[in-house]
PDB file of C-alpha atoms in Angstrom:
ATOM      1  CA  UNK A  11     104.877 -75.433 -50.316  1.00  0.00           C
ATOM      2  CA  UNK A  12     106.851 -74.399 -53.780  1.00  0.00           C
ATOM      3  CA  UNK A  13     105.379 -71.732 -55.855  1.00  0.00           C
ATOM      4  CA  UNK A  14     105.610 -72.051 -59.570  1.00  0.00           C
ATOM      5  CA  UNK A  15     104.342 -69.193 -61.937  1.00  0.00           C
ATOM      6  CA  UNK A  16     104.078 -69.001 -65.536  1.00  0.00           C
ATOM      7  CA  UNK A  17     102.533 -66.011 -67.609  1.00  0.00           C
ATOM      8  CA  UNK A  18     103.322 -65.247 -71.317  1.00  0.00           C
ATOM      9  CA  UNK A  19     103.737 -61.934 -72.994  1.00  0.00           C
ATOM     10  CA  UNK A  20     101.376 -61.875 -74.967  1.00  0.00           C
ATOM     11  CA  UNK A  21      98.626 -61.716 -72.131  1.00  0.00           C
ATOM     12  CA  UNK A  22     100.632 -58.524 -69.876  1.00  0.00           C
ATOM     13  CA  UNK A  23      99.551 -57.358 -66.762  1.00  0.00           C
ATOM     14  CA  UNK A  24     100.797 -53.799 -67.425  1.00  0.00           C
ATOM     15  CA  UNK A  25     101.385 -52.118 -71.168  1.00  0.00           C
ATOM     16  CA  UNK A  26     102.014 -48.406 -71.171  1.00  0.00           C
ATOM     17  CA  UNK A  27     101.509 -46.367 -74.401  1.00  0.00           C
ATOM     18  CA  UNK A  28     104.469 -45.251 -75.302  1.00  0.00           C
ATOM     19  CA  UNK A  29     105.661 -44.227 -78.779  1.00  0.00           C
ATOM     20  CA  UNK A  30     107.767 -46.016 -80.820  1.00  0.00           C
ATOM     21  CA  UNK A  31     108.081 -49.147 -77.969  1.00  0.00           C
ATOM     22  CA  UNK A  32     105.802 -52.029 -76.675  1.00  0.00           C
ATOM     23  CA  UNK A  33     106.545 -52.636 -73.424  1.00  0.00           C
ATOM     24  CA  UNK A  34     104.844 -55.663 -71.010  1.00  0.00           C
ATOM     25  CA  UNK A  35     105.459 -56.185 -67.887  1.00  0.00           C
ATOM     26  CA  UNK A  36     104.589 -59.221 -66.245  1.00  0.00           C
ATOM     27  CA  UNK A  37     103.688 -59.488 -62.351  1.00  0.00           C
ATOM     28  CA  UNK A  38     104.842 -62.581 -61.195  1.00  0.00           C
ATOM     29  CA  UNK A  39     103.540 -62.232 -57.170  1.00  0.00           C
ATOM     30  CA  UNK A  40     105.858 -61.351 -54.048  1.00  0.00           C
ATOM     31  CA  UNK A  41     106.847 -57.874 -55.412  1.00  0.00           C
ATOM     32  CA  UNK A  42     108.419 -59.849 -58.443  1.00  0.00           C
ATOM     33  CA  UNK A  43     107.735 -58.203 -62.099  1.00  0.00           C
ATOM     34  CA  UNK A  44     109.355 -59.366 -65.594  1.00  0.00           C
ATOM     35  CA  UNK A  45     109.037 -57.005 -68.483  1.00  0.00           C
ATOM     36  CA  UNK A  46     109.839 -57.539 -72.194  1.00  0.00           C
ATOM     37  CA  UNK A  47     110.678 -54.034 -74.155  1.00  0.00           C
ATOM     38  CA  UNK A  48     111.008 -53.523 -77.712  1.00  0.00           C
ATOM     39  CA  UNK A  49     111.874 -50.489 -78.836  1.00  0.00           C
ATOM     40  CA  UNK A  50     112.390 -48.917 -82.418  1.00  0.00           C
ATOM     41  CA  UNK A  51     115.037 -46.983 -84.034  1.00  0.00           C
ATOM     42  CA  UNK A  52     114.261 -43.584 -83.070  1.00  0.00           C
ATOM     43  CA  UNK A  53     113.110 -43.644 -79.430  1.00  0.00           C
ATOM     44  CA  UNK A  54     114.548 -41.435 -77.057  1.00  0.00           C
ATOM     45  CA  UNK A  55     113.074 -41.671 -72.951  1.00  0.00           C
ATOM     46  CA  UNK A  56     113.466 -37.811 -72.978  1.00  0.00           C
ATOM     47  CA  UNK A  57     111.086 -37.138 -76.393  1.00  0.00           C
ATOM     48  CA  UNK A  58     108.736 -40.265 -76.256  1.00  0.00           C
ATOM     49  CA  UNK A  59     108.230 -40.546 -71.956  1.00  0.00           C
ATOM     50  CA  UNK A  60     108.872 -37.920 -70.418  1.00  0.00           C
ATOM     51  CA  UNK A  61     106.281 -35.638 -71.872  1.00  0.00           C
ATOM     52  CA  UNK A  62     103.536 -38.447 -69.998  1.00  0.00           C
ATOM     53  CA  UNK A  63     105.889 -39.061 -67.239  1.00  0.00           C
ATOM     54  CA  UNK A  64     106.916 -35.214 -66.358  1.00  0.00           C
ATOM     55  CA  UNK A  65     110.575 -35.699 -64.801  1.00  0.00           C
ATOM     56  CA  UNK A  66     113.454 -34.457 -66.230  1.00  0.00           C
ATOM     57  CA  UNK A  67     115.021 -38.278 -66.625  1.00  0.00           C
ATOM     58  CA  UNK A  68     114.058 -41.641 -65.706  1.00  0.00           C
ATOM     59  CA  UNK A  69     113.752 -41.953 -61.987  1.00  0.00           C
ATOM     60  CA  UNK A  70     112.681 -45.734 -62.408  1.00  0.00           C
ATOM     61  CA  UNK A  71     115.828 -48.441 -61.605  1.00  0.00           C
ATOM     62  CA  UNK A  72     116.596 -51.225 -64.474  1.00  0.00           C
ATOM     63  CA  UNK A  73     118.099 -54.623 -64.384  1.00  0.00           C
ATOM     64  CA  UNK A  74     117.884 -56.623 -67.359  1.00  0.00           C
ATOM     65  CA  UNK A  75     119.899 -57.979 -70.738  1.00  0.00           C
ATOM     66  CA  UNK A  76     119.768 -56.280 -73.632  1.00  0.00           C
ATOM     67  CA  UNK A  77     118.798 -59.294 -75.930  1.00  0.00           C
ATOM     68  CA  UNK A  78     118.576 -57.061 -79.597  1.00  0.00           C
ATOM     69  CA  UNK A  79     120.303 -54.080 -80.853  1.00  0.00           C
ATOM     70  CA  UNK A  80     122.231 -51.588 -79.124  1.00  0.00           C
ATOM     71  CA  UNK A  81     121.495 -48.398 -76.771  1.00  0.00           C
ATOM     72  CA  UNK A  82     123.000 -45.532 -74.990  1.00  0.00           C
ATOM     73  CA  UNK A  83     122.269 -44.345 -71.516  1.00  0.00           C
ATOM     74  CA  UNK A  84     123.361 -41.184 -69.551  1.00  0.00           C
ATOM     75  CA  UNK A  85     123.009 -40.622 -66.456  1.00  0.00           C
ATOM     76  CA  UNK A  86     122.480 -37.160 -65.103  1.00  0.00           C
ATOM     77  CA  UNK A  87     125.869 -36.582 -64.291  1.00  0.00           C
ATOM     78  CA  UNK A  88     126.997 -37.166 -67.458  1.00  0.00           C
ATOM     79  CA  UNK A  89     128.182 -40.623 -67.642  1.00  0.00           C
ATOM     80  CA  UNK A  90     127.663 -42.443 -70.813  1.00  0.00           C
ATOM     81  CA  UNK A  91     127.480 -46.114 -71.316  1.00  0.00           C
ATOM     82  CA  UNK A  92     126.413 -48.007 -74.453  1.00  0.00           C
ATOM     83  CA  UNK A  93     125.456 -50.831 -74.565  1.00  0.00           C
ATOM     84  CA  UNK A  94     125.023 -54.163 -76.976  1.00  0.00           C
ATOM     85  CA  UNK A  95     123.065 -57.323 -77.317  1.00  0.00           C
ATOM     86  CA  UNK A  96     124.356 -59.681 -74.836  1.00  0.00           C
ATOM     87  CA  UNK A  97     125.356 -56.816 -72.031  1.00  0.00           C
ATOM     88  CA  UNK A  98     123.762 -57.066 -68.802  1.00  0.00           C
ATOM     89  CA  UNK A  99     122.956 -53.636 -67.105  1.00  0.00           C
ATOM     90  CA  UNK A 100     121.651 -52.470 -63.769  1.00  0.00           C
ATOM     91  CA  UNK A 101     120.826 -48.811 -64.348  1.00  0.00           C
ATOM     92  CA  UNK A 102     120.013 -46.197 -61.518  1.00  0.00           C
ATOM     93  CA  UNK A 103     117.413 -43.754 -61.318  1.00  0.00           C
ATOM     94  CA  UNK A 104     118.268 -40.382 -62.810  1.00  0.00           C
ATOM     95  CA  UNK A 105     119.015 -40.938 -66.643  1.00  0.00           C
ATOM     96  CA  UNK A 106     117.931 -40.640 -70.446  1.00  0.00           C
ATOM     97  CA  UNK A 107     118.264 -43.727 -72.651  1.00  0.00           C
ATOM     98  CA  UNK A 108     118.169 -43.786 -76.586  1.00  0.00           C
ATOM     99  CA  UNK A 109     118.018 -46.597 -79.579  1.00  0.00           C
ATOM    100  CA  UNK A 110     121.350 -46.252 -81.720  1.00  0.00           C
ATOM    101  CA  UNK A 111     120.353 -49.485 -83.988  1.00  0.00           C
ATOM    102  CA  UNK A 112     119.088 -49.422 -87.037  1.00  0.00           C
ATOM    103  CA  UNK A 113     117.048 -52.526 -86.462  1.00  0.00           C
ATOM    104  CA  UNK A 114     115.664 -51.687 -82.602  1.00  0.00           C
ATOM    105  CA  UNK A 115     116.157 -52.986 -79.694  1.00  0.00           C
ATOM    106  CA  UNK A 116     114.469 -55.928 -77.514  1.00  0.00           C
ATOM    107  CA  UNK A 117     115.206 -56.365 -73.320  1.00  0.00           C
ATOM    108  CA  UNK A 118     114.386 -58.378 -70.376  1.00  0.00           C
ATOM    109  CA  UNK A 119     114.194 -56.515 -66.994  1.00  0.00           C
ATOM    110  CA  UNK A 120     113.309 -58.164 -63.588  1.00  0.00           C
ATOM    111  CA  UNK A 121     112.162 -55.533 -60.713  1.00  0.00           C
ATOM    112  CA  UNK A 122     111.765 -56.910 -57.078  1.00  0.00           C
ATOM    113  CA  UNK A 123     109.419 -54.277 -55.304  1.00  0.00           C
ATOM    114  CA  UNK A 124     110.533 -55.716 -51.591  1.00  0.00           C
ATOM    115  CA  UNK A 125     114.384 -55.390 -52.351  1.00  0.00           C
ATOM    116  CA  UNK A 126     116.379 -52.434 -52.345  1.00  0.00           C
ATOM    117  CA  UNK A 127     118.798 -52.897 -54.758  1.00  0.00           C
ATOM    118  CA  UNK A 128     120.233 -49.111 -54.693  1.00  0.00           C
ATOM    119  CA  UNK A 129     121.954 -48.938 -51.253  1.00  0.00           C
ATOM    120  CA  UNK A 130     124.742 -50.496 -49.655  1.00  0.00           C
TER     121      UNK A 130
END
């Protein structure tokens, strides 16, 4: 039997409170989640979630397309990417991520709970 889902936005499963971003993440069954994330100029992971979150950097993974704006990550080892709207990333745990547009940022990630993405 197919399986079909559709949920919107506007009704999310899961919203954090987060300042200065509105994030919803959608559960779509089987381990599948889709999350929408708009963030304004000014947000920073390391000032606005990691004081709730208590790690030193992001330990969550991302996939998704950065649909708005631009951003920088760095990952603990010191690599920098940026990144612009149209890029595709797939971002590993271990990292800080900030807004460098003027105008914000919006994103589509995808996480798959039963895949592990991170090893060979």
């Amino acid at each position: 039997m197919s399986k079909i889902v559709k949920k919107s936005f506007s009704n999310p499963d899961v919203k954090p409170d987060f300042p200065k971003v509105d994030a919803r993440t959608l559960e779509m069954g089987d381990g599948v989640k889709v999350s929408r994330v708009v963030a304004e100029h000014g947000w920073k992971w390391s000032e606005c979630v990691k004081p709730s979150i208590g790690t030193d950097s992001c330990q969550a993974s991302h996939i998704g397309v950065l649909a708005k704006g631009t951003m920088t990550v760095r990952m603990d080892d010191g690599t920098e990417v940026n990144y612009e709207a149209g890029d595709a990333y797939m971002i590993g745990p271990g990292h800080d991520a900030w807004i460098t547009s003027a105008e914000g940022t919006e994103a589509y990630e995808v996480s798959f709970d039963k895949a592990d993405i991170w090893h060979d």
